[in-house]
Coordinates of C-alpha atoms and ligand atoms in Angstrom, one line a residue:
M1333 CA -0.1 -0.1 -0.3
V1334 CA 2.5 2.8 0.9
I1335 CA 4.7 0.8 -2.0
S1336 CA 2.6 1.5 -4.0
S1337 CA 1.0 5.0 -2.8
L1338 CA 4.1 6.0 -3.4
A1339 CA 4.7 4.8 -6.7
D1340 CA 1.3 6.9 -8.1
S1341 CA 2.7 10.1 -6.8
L1342 CA 6.0 9.8 -7.9
V1343 CA 4.2 9.6 -11.7
R1344 CA 2.2 12.3 -10.5
G1345 CA 4.8 14.5 -10.2
V1346 CA 6.9 14.0 -13.3
E1347 CA 3.4 14.2 -15.6
S1348 CA 2.8 17.7 -13.3
V1349 CA 5.5 19.2 -13.3
G1350 CA 5.8 18.8 -17.0
D1351 CA 2.0 19.8 -17.7
R1352 CA 3.4 23.2 -15.8
V1353 CA 6.2 23.6 -18.3
S1354 CA 4.3 23.0 -21.4
E1355 CA 0.8 24.8 -20.2
T1356 CA 2.9 28.3 -19.1
L1357 CA 5.5 28.3 -22.0
F1358 CA 3.3 26.5 -24.7
E1359 CA -0.3 26.1 -24.8
P1360 CA -3.0 25.9 -22.1
V1361 CA -4.5 22.8 -21.9
I1362 CA -8.6 22.2 -20.5
R1363 CA -9.3 19.5 -18.8
L1364 CA -13.3 19.4 -18.7
G1365 CA -15.2 16.5 -17.5
V1366 CA -18.2 15.4 -18.3
T1367 CA -20.3 13.0 -16.1
G1368 CA -23.6 12.5 -15.4
L1369 CA -25.7 9.3 -13.6
A1370 CA -26.6 7.3 -17.2
R1371 CA -29.3 8.3 -19.6
S1372 CA -28.5 12.0 -17.8
G1373 CA -27.5 13.4 -21.5
K1374 CA -23.9 13.4 -21.7
T1375 CA -23.4 12.1 -25.3
V1376 CA -25.7 15.3 -25.9
F1377 CA -24.9 17.8 -24.0
I1378 CA -20.7 16.9 -25.1
T1379 CA -22.2 16.7 -29.1
S1380 CA -24.0 20.0 -28.9
L1381 CA -21.5 21.9 -27.4
V1382 CA -19.0 20.5 -29.4
A1383 CA -21.7 21.5 -32.1
N1384 CA -21.7 24.6 -30.8
L1385 CA -18.2 25.8 -29.5
L1386 CA -17.3 25.5 -33.7
D1387 CA -19.8 27.5 -35.2
R1388 CA -20.6 29.9 -32.9
G1389 CA -24.1 31.7 -33.8
R1390 CA -25.7 30.9 -31.4
M1391 CA -23.5 31.8 -28.4
P1392 CA -24.0 35.3 -27.2
G1393 CA -23.4 33.8 -24.1
L1394 CA -19.8 32.7 -24.3
A1395 CA -18.0 36.6 -23.3
A1396 CA -14.6 35.5 -25.3
Q1397 CA -17.6 34.9 -28.6
Q1398 CA -19.9 38.2 -27.8
E1399 CA -16.2 40.9 -27.5
G1400 CA -14.6 38.7 -31.0
R1401 CA -11.7 37.0 -30.0
I1402 CA -11.7 33.2 -30.8
N1403 CA -10.4 33.4 -34.6
A1404 CA -11.3 29.7 -35.0
A1405 CA -11.9 26.7 -33.7
Y1406 CA -11.6 22.9 -34.8
L1407 CA -10.8 19.1 -33.9
Q1408 CA -7.7 17.7 -33.7
P1409 CA -6.0 14.1 -32.4
Q1410 CA -6.4 13.9 -29.5
P1411 CA -3.7 13.5 -26.7
D1412 CA -4.8 10.1 -25.1
D1413 CA -3.8 7.2 -27.3
T1414 CA -5.4 4.6 -26.0
V1415 CA -8.7 6.4 -25.0
P1416 CA -11.7 6.1 -27.3
R1417 CA -12.1 9.0 -29.3
F1418 CA -15.9 10.4 -28.9
D1419 CA -17.6 9.5 -32.1
Y1420 CA -18.8 13.2 -32.9
E1421 CA -19.6 13.2 -36.2
N1422 CA -22.2 10.2 -35.7
H1423 CA -23.3 11.7 -32.6
L1424 CA -24.0 14.7 -34.8
A1425 CA -24.7 13.0 -37.8
A1426 CA -27.8 11.3 -35.6
L1427 CA -28.9 14.7 -33.9
T1428 CA -29.3 17.2 -36.8
G1429 CA -29.7 14.1 -39.8
P1430 CA -32.4 13.4 -42.2
Q1431 CA -34.5 11.5 -39.2
P1432 CA -33.4 13.4 -36.4
H1433 CA -33.0 10.7 -33.5
W1434 CA -31.6 11.0 -30.4
P1435 CA -27.4 8.8 -30.2
D1436 CA -27.7 4.8 -28.3
S1437 CA -26.2 5.3 -25.4
T1438 CA -22.2 4.7 -24.7
R1439 CA -20.3 2.7 -22.1
A1440 CA -17.3 3.9 -21.6
V1441 CA -14.6 6.3 -21.3
S1442 CA -14.2 8.5 -24.3
E1443 CA -12.4 11.8 -25.5
L1444 CA -12.3 14.7 -27.8
R1445 CA -9.6 17.0 -28.4
L1446 CA -11.1 21.1 -29.4
S1447 CA -8.5 23.5 -30.4
F1448 CA -9.5 27.3 -31.0
K1449 CA -7.3 30.2 -31.4
A1450 CA -8.0 33.4 -29.6
R1451 CA -6.8 36.7 -28.6
P1452 CA -6.6 37.4 -24.8
A1453 CA -9.1 39.4 -23.2
G1454 CA -7.4 43.2 -21.1
L1455 CA -5.4 45.5 -21.6
L1456 CA -3.5 42.4 -23.2
S1457 CA -5.3 41.5 -26.9
G1458 CA -4.1 44.6 -28.3
L1459 CA -0.3 43.8 -27.6
Q1460 CA -0.8 40.2 -28.0
G1461 CA -1.3 37.9 -31.1
P1462 CA -4.3 35.1 -30.5
R1463 CA -3.3 31.8 -29.1
T1464 CA -3.6 28.4 -29.2
I1465 CA -6.3 26.7 -26.5
H1466 CA -6.2 23.6 -26.1
L1467 CA -9.9 22.3 -24.3
D1468 CA -10.1 18.0 -23.8
I1469 CA -13.2 16.7 -23.2
V1470 CA -13.5 13.6 -21.7
D1471 CA -17.2 12.2 -20.9
Y1472 CA -17.4 9.0 -18.2
P1473 CA -20.0 7.6 -15.6
G1474 CA -21.1 9.4 -12.9
E1475 CA -20.5 5.1 -11.5
W1476 CA -17.3 5.5 -11.8
L1477 CA -16.9 8.4 -9.0
L1478 CA -19.2 6.4 -6.7
D1479 CA -16.3 3.4 -6.3
L1480 CA -14.3 6.3 -4.4
A1481 CA -15.9 5.2 -1.3
L1482 CA -14.8 1.6 -1.6
L1483 CA -11.9 2.2 -1.6
D1484 CA -11.7 2.5 2.2
K1485 CA -13.5 0.0 2.7
S1486 CA -12.8 -3.3 3.4
Y1487 CA -14.7 -6.3 1.8
E1488 CA -16.5 -7.0 5.2
T1489 CA -18.0 -3.6 5.3
W1490 CA -19.0 -2.9 2.2
S1491 CA -20.6 -6.5 2.2
H1492 CA -22.1 -5.4 5.3
E1493 CA -23.7 -2.4 4.5
T1494 CA -24.6 -3.1 1.1
L1495 CA -26.4 -5.8 2.9
G1496 CA -28.3 -3.8 5.0
R1497 CA -28.6 -1.1 2.4
I1498 CA -30.9 -3.3 -0.6
A1499 CA -32.5 -5.6 2.3
N1500 CA -35.4 -4.0 1.1
R1501 CA -34.7 -3.5 -2.8
A1502 CA -38.0 -6.3 -4.8
E1503 CA -35.4 -5.8 -7.1
A1504 CA -32.5 -7.4 -5.2
K1505 CA -35.0 -10.7 -3.7
A1506 CA -33.3 -13.0 -5.8
F1507 CA -29.5 -11.3 -5.2
L1508 CA -30.5 -11.9 -1.7
T1509 CA -32.1 -15.5 -1.4
Q1510 CA -28.9 -16.2 -3.8
A1511 CA -26.5 -15.0 -0.6
R1512 CA -28.3 -16.0 1.7
A1513 CA -28.2 -19.6 0.5
V1514 CA -24.3 -19.7 0.5
D1515 CA -22.0 -20.6 3.4
P1516 CA -18.7 -17.5 2.7
A1517 CA -17.1 -20.0 5.2
E1518 CA -17.1 -23.1 2.5
G1519 CA -14.4 -23.8 -0.2
H1520 CA -14.3 -21.9 -3.4
D1521 CA -15.8 -22.9 -6.1
E1522 CA -16.0 -20.4 -9.7
P1523 CA -19.5 -22.0 -10.3
T1524 CA -20.5 -21.0 -7.7
A1525 CA -18.5 -17.4 -7.4
L1526 CA -19.5 -16.7 -11.2
A1527 CA -23.7 -17.3 -10.1
L1528 CA -24.1 -14.9 -7.3
A1529 CA -21.5 -12.2 -10.1
K1530 CA -24.2 -12.7 -12.1
E1531 CA -27.4 -12.2 -10.0
F1532 CA -25.7 -8.9 -8.2
A1533 CA -24.8 -7.4 -11.8
S1534 CA -28.2 -8.1 -12.7
Y1535 CA -29.8 -6.8 -9.5
L1536 CA -27.5 -3.6 -10.1
N1537 CA -28.3 -3.2 -13.7
A1538 CA -32.1 -3.5 -12.8
A1539 CA -31.4 -0.4 -9.8
R1540 CA -30.0 1.9 -11.9
D1541 CA -33.1 1.6 -14.0
A1542 CA -35.4 1.9 -11.7
G1543 CA -33.7 5.2 -10.2
F1544 CA -31.5 3.9 -7.4
Y1545 CA -28.5 5.7 -7.9
D1546 CA -25.8 3.8 -5.4
C1547 CA -25.4 1.1 -8.6
T1548 CA -22.1 0.3 -6.9
P1549 CA -18.9 -1.1 -7.9
G1550 CA -19.2 1.1 -11.1
R1551 CA -18.1 -1.7 -13.5
F1552 CA -20.6 -4.3 -13.1
L1553 CA -22.7 -2.0 -15.6
L1554 CA -20.1 -1.2 -17.4
P1555 CA -17.5 -4.6 -18.2
G1556 CA -16.2 -3.8 -21.0
D1557 CA -13.5 -5.4 -22.1
L1558 CA -12.9 -6.6 -18.2
A1559 CA -17.0 -8.8 -18.5
G1560 CA -16.0 -12.5 -17.2
S1561 CA -12.4 -11.2 -15.0
P1562 CA -11.4 -12.2 -11.7
V1563 CA -12.7 -8.4 -10.4
L1564 CA -15.3 -8.1 -11.5
T1565 CA -16.5 -12.0 -10.0
F1566 CA -17.6 -11.2 -6.5
A1567 CA -20.3 -10.1 -4.8
P1568 CA -21.2 -8.9 -0.8
L1569 CA -22.3 -12.0 1.4
P1570 CA -23.4 -11.9 5.2
V1571 CA -20.3 -13.0 5.9
D1572 CA -18.6 -13.1 10.0
G1573 CA -14.6 -12.5 10.6
H1574 CA -12.0 -13.0 7.9
G1575 CA -13.2 -16.6 6.2
P1576 CA -10.6 -19.5 6.8
R1577 CA -8.1 -20.4 4.6
R1578 CA -9.3 -20.7 0.9
S1579 CA -12.8 -20.2 1.6
L1580 CA -15.6 -18.4 -0.5
H1581 CA -15.7 -15.5 0.9
R1582 CA -11.4 -15.4 1.1
E1583 CA -11.1 -15.3 -2.5
M1584 CA -14.5 -12.8 -3.0
A1585 CA -12.1 -10.9 -1.1
R1586 CA -9.1 -10.6 -2.9
R1587 CA -11.1 -10.0 -6.2
Y1588 CA -12.6 -6.8 -4.4
E1589 CA -9.5 -5.7 -3.4
A1590 CA -8.7 -5.9 -6.5
Y1591 CA -11.3 -4.5 -8.2
K1592 CA -10.4 -1.3 -6.2
S1593 CA -6.5 -1.5 -7.1
Q1594 CA -6.7 -2.2 -10.6
V1595 CA -10.0 -0.6 -11.3
V1596 CA -11.3 1.9 -10.1
K1597 CA -7.5 3.9 -8.8
P1598 CA -6.2 3.9 -12.4
F1599 CA -9.6 5.7 -13.3
F1600 CA -8.9 7.8 -10.8
R1601 CA -5.1 8.4 -11.6
D1602 CA -5.7 8.2 -15.3
H1603 CA -8.9 10.7 -15.7
F1604 CA -9.7 11.8 -12.3
A1605 CA -6.6 13.4 -11.5
R1606 CA -5.9 15.6 -15.0
I1607 CA -9.3 17.0 -14.7
D1608 CA -9.2 21.1 -14.3
R1609 CA -13.5 21.5 -15.3
Q1610 CA -15.7 19.6 -14.0
V1611 CA -19.3 19.2 -15.3
V1612 CA -22.3 17.2 -13.7
L1613 CA -24.6 16.0 -15.5
V1614 CA -28.4 15.7 -13.2
D1615 CA -32.1 15.4 -14.8
A1616 CA -34.2 16.4 -12.6
L1617 CA -37.5 16.0 -14.0
G1618 CA -37.1 13.1 -14.6
A1619 CA -36.0 12.3 -11.1
I1620 CA -39.2 15.0 -9.9
H1621 CA -41.3 12.8 -12.5
N1622 CA -40.2 9.8 -10.5
G1623 CA -40.9 10.8 -6.9
P1624 CA -40.1 12.5 -3.6
Q1625 CA -37.7 8.8 -3.3
A1626 CA -36.1 10.1 -7.0
V1627 CA -35.3 13.1 -5.8
E1628 CA -33.8 12.5 -2.2
D1629 CA -32.0 9.6 -4.5
M1630 CA -30.9 12.8 -7.2
R1631 CA -29.8 15.3 -3.9
R1632 CA -27.5 12.0 -1.8
A1633 CA -26.0 10.9 -5.4
M1634 CA -25.0 14.7 -5.9
A1635 CA -23.7 14.4 -2.0
D1636 CA -21.8 11.6 -2.8
I1637 CA -20.6 13.0 -6.0
L1638 CA -18.6 16.1 -4.0
S1639 CA -17.1 14.0 -2.2
A1640 CA -15.1 13.0 -5.0
F1641 CA -13.9 16.2 -5.9
R1642 CA -12.9 17.0 -2.1
P1643 CA -10.1 14.4 -1.5
G1644 CA -9.1 15.7 1.3
R1645 CA -11.6 12.4 3.0
N1646 CA -9.6 10.2 1.4
A1647 CA -6.0 9.2 1.8
W1648 CA -5.3 7.1 -2.0
L1649 CA -6.2 10.1 -3.6
S1650 CA -4.9 13.5 -1.9
Q1651 CA -1.7 11.3 -2.4
L1652 CA -2.2 11.4 -6.0
L1653 CA -3.6 15.1 -6.3
L1654 CA -1.1 16.5 -4.8
G1655 CA -2.7 19.2 -3.5
K1656 CA -4.8 20.5 -7.2
R1657 CA -7.7 20.2 -7.7
V1658 CA -10.4 20.6 -10.0
E1659 CA -11.4 24.5 -10.2
R1660 CA -15.1 24.5 -11.3
I1661 CA -18.0 22.7 -11.0
L1662 CA -21.2 22.9 -12.5
F1663 CA -24.3 20.9 -11.0
A1664 CA -26.4 21.3 -14.7
A1665 CA -30.0 19.9 -14.8
T1666 CA -30.6 18.8 -18.2
K1667 CA -33.4 18.7 -20.9
A1668 CA -35.0 21.8 -19.6
D1669 CA -36.8 21.8 -23.1
H1670 CA -39.7 20.1 -21.4
L1671 CA -40.7 23.7 -20.0
H1672 CA -41.8 26.4 -20.8
H1673 CA -39.2 29.4 -20.1
L1674 CA -41.9 30.6 -17.4
Q1675 CA -40.8 27.8 -15.8
H1676 CA -37.3 27.2 -16.1
H1677 CA -36.1 29.8 -12.9
R1678 CA -37.4 27.3 -10.6
L1679 CA -35.8 24.7 -12.5
T1680 CA -32.7 27.0 -11.5
N1681 CA -33.6 26.6 -8.0
I1682 CA -34.3 23.4 -7.4
M1683 CA -31.1 22.9 -9.0
E1684 CA -29.5 25.5 -7.4
A1685 CA -31.3 24.2 -2.9
L1686 CA -29.4 20.2 -4.7
T1687 CA -26.0 22.2 -5.3
R1688 CA -26.0 24.5 -1.3
E1689 CA -27.1 20.7 -0.3
A1690 CA -25.0 18.8 -1.3
R1691 CA -21.9 21.1 -0.6
D1692 CA -23.2 21.0 3.1
R1693 CA -23.8 17.4 3.1
A1694 CA -20.2 16.6 2.2
S1695 CA -18.3 19.1 3.9
F1696 CA -17.0 20.9 0.5
A1697 CA -15.2 23.1 1.0
G1698 CA -12.9 24.3 -3.1
A1699 CA -14.1 24.1 -6.5
E1700 CA -16.0 26.7 -7.0
T1701 CA -20.0 25.0 -7.8
A1702 CA -22.8 26.7 -9.7
A1703 CA -26.0 25.1 -10.9
L1704 CA -27.8 26.2 -13.8
S1705 CA -30.9 24.5 -16.0
L1706 CA -29.7 23.8 -18.9
A1707 CA -30.4 21.5 -22.6
S1708 CA -28.7 20.5 -24.7
L1709 CA -30.6 20.1 -28.0
R1710 CA -34.0 21.7 -27.9
A1711 CA -36.7 19.7 -29.1
T1712 CA -40.0 21.6 -28.1
T1713 CA -41.2 25.3 -28.4
E1714 CA -43.5 27.1 -26.5
E1715 CA -47.5 28.1 -26.6
I1716 CA -49.6 28.6 -23.9
R1717 CA -53.0 26.7 -23.3
N1718 CA -56.4 27.4 -21.7
H1719 CA -57.6 24.7 -20.9
N1720 CA -61.6 25.1 -18.7
G1721 CA -60.3 29.3 -18.8
V1722 CA -56.4 28.8 -17.1
E1723 CA -53.7 29.8 -19.1
L1724 CA -51.0 26.8 -19.3
P1725 CA -47.0 27.3 -20.6
C1726 CA -46.9 24.1 -22.1
V1727 CA -44.2 22.5 -24.6
R1728 CA -45.0 21.2 -28.2
G1729 CA -42.8 18.8 -30.1
T1730 CA -42.6 14.9 -31.8
L1731 CA -43.1 11.9 -29.1
L1732 CA -40.5 9.8 -30.0
D1733 CA -42.9 6.5 -30.0
S1734 CA -45.6 7.4 -31.8
G1735 CA -44.1 10.6 -34.2
K1736 CA -47.0 12.4 -33.2
Q1737 CA -47.0 16.5 -32.6
A1738 CA -48.3 17.3 -29.7
A1739 CA -49.1 20.2 -27.2
F1740 CA -47.4 18.5 -23.3
Y1741 CA -48.3 20.8 -19.5
P1742 CA -45.3 18.8 -17.0
G1743 CA -46.9 20.5 -14.2
D1744 CA -46.5 23.1 -12.2
L1745 CA -42.6 23.6 -10.3
P1746 CA -42.7 25.4 -6.8
E1747 CA -41.5 28.8 -6.8
A1748 CA -40.0 28.0 -3.0
P1749 CA -37.5 24.6 -3.7
S1750 CA -37.9 23.5 -0.3
H1751 CA -41.7 22.9 -1.9
L1752 CA -40.2 19.3 -3.0
L1753 CA -36.9 18.7 -1.4
G1754 CA -38.7 19.2 2.1
P1755 CA -41.0 15.8 1.7
A1756 CA -38.0 14.3 -0.3
R1757 CA -36.0 14.8 2.4
N1758 CA -38.5 13.3 4.6
G1759 CA -39.7 10.4 3.1
A1760 CA -42.8 11.2 1.6
D1761 CA -44.2 8.7 -0.8
N1762 CA -46.1 11.0 -2.9
W1763 CA -45.5 14.7 -4.6
L1764 CA -48.9 15.9 -2.2
G1765 CA -51.6 17.4 -5.1
E1766 CA -49.6 17.6 -8.1
D1767 CA -48.4 15.4 -10.3
Y1768 CA -45.2 15.7 -12.7
G1769 CA -45.4 14.6 -16.5
F1770 CA -42.1 13.6 -18.2
M1771 CA -42.9 12.3 -21.7
A1772 CA -39.8 12.0 -24.4
F1773 CA -39.2 14.6 -27.3
A1774 CA -37.8 13.5 -30.8
P1775 CA -35.3 15.8 -31.9
A1776 CA -37.4 18.8 -34.4
H1777 CA -35.4 18.6 -38.1
L1778 CA -33.3 21.4 -38.1
T1779 CA -32.5 23.8 -40.7
L1780 CA -28.8 25.3 -39.7
R1781 CA -28.3 28.7 -41.0
P1782 CA -24.2 28.5 -41.9
G1783 CA -22.3 29.7 -38.5
D1784 CA -24.9 28.1 -36.3
G1785 CA -24.9 24.9 -33.8
P1786 CA -27.5 23.1 -32.8
P1787 CA -30.6 25.3 -31.1
H1788 CA -29.7 25.0 -27.3
I1789 CA -31.1 26.5 -23.8
R1790 CA -28.3 28.2 -22.0
L1791 CA -25.7 25.4 -23.1
D1792 CA -23.2 29.3 -23.5
R1793 CA -24.3 29.7 -20.0
A1794 CA -22.7 26.8 -19.1
A1795 CA -19.6 27.2 -21.2
Q1796 CA -18.2 30.3 -19.8
F1797 CA -18.9 29.4 -16.8
L1798 CA -16.3 25.9 -17.3
I1799 CA -14.2 27.6 -20.2
G1800 CA -14.8 31.2 -20.0
D1801 CA -12.4 32.4 -18.4
R1802 CA -9.9 30.1 -19.8
L1803 CA -10.2 32.1 -23.3
Ligands
LIG611 N1 -35.8 16.9 -24.8 C1 -35.0 16.8 -25.1 N2 -33.8 16.2 -24.6 C2 -32.8 15.1 -24.2 C3 -31.8 15.9 -24.5 N3 -30.8 15.7 -23.7 C4 -31.1 14.5 -23.6 N4 -32.3 13.8 -24.3 C5 -32.4 12.8 -23.6 O1 -32.3 12.4 -22.8 C6 -32.1 11.0 -23.5 C7 -30.1 10.2 -23.1 O2 -29.2 11.3 -23.3 P1 -28.0 10.7 -23.9 O3 -26.8 12.3 -23.9 O4 -26.7 9.1 -24.2 O5 -27.3 10.1 -22.4 P2 -26.0 9.9 -21.8 O6 -26.3 9.8 -20.3 O7 -25.1 9.5 -22.5 O8 -26.2 8.1 -21.8 P3 -25.8 6.9 -21.3 O9 -24.5 7.0 -22.5 O10 -26.8 5.9 -21.5 O11 -25.2 7.2 -19.4 C8 -31.4 10.7 -24.9 O12 -31.9 9.8 -26.1 C9 -32.9 12.3 -24.6 O13 -34.3 10.7 -25.0 C10 -32.2 17.6 -24.8 O14 -31.4 18.6 -24.8 N5 -33.6 17.8 -24.9
LIG612 MG1 -23.9 7.9 -23.9

């Protein structure tokens, strides 16, 4: 343990000296991390952000653009040769082609480099020519951040906590029955271990689909080329003490440790430790639609995610980061085009309240944080409809399942966020007096003018907060 953290910090030290030299002498690099739980809108966000940074006609909120300082923006080969490239062209073609559709779900880390030629702001502007600034965007699943909590826990503690937390979940029933039927002190045999791991993975998938956020170990959901390998063939078991040699218990504990050192740590070392700016995408409207429990879950997930950015609590991560920290974190509620703009400030208020609570809960100090609501790709138009003498602010779009046009009123979000967050915290089963609908819209047909990116809501403000000060 001591040796590995020393080695890690050495590598990190050498890297950061290199980073610093190239940053000050040559071309500055901003590494922007984009994360969020499954289906929160990461792929659409990155695609539309890049398209709108290349063609900036709809980015008035980006100061460097407004001040006419960006001479050019273009895609370049990314710096990391072993990380898959973010499939920008295909995702953009899906969203803006003749038959617009949402891109497929993506299940791995990926990266894209966008470079700017921009003149510096202020006094230097007239004196210096344009500089090149690189923006490396890294897309990774939010579940991988939640894995950080495993590093502090032994297999026994993790088993105990996990089994306690999932005891009453319908999705976990089959797994729990199977886990109770084995004796962890018995000798290890591979078919038993495999069967347990498989059932646990299907529980995690069902839990994620049901809207639970605490679906770790994260790699069980996105195994990629680790599928079937021993680091993903373990599960929590009702264990006591340390278990006899060669027992199922010992072997499970060994694999859990291997997962930590060979899956979790490399992710933090290779990707996370180099991020300067971070956006956390949250499907807040989806959670509100799913009810108070889902909102409470989302609040906890935000706090847990934030605690990964406050490495003080984790000795290994603090060593790795050596005082370097993410400078800005944006929590963004996605898919705001499901609401008429009259309600947008209410969604933003809810995000702000959630972010504040997450900061308090993680007793977070460090990075600058902000919250806003946005739509990466605006799929609706607005209209006011009269319903029984009441004017309802609606949105209109093409329904995803039937392809028909429909107007939709999602419900009246409260002016005070506490009217939602209070019941959520107090364990209410449903919202009193109000139902919040959710409708899946297809992306709209677009005819883009030259120089314009795809239509969005507040993507320019998100970009200004995340990178505006460095352009
Ligand atoms: N109306 C609307 N829907 C959106 C927007 N962004 C995302 N969506 C919806 O959310 C879904 C998920 O978006 P993705 O960008 O694929 O989400 P993701 O986080 O990359 O999802 P995974 O790769 O599965 O983790 C899309 O298929 C759309 O249905 C938006 O700006 N407006
Ligand atoms: Mg994706």
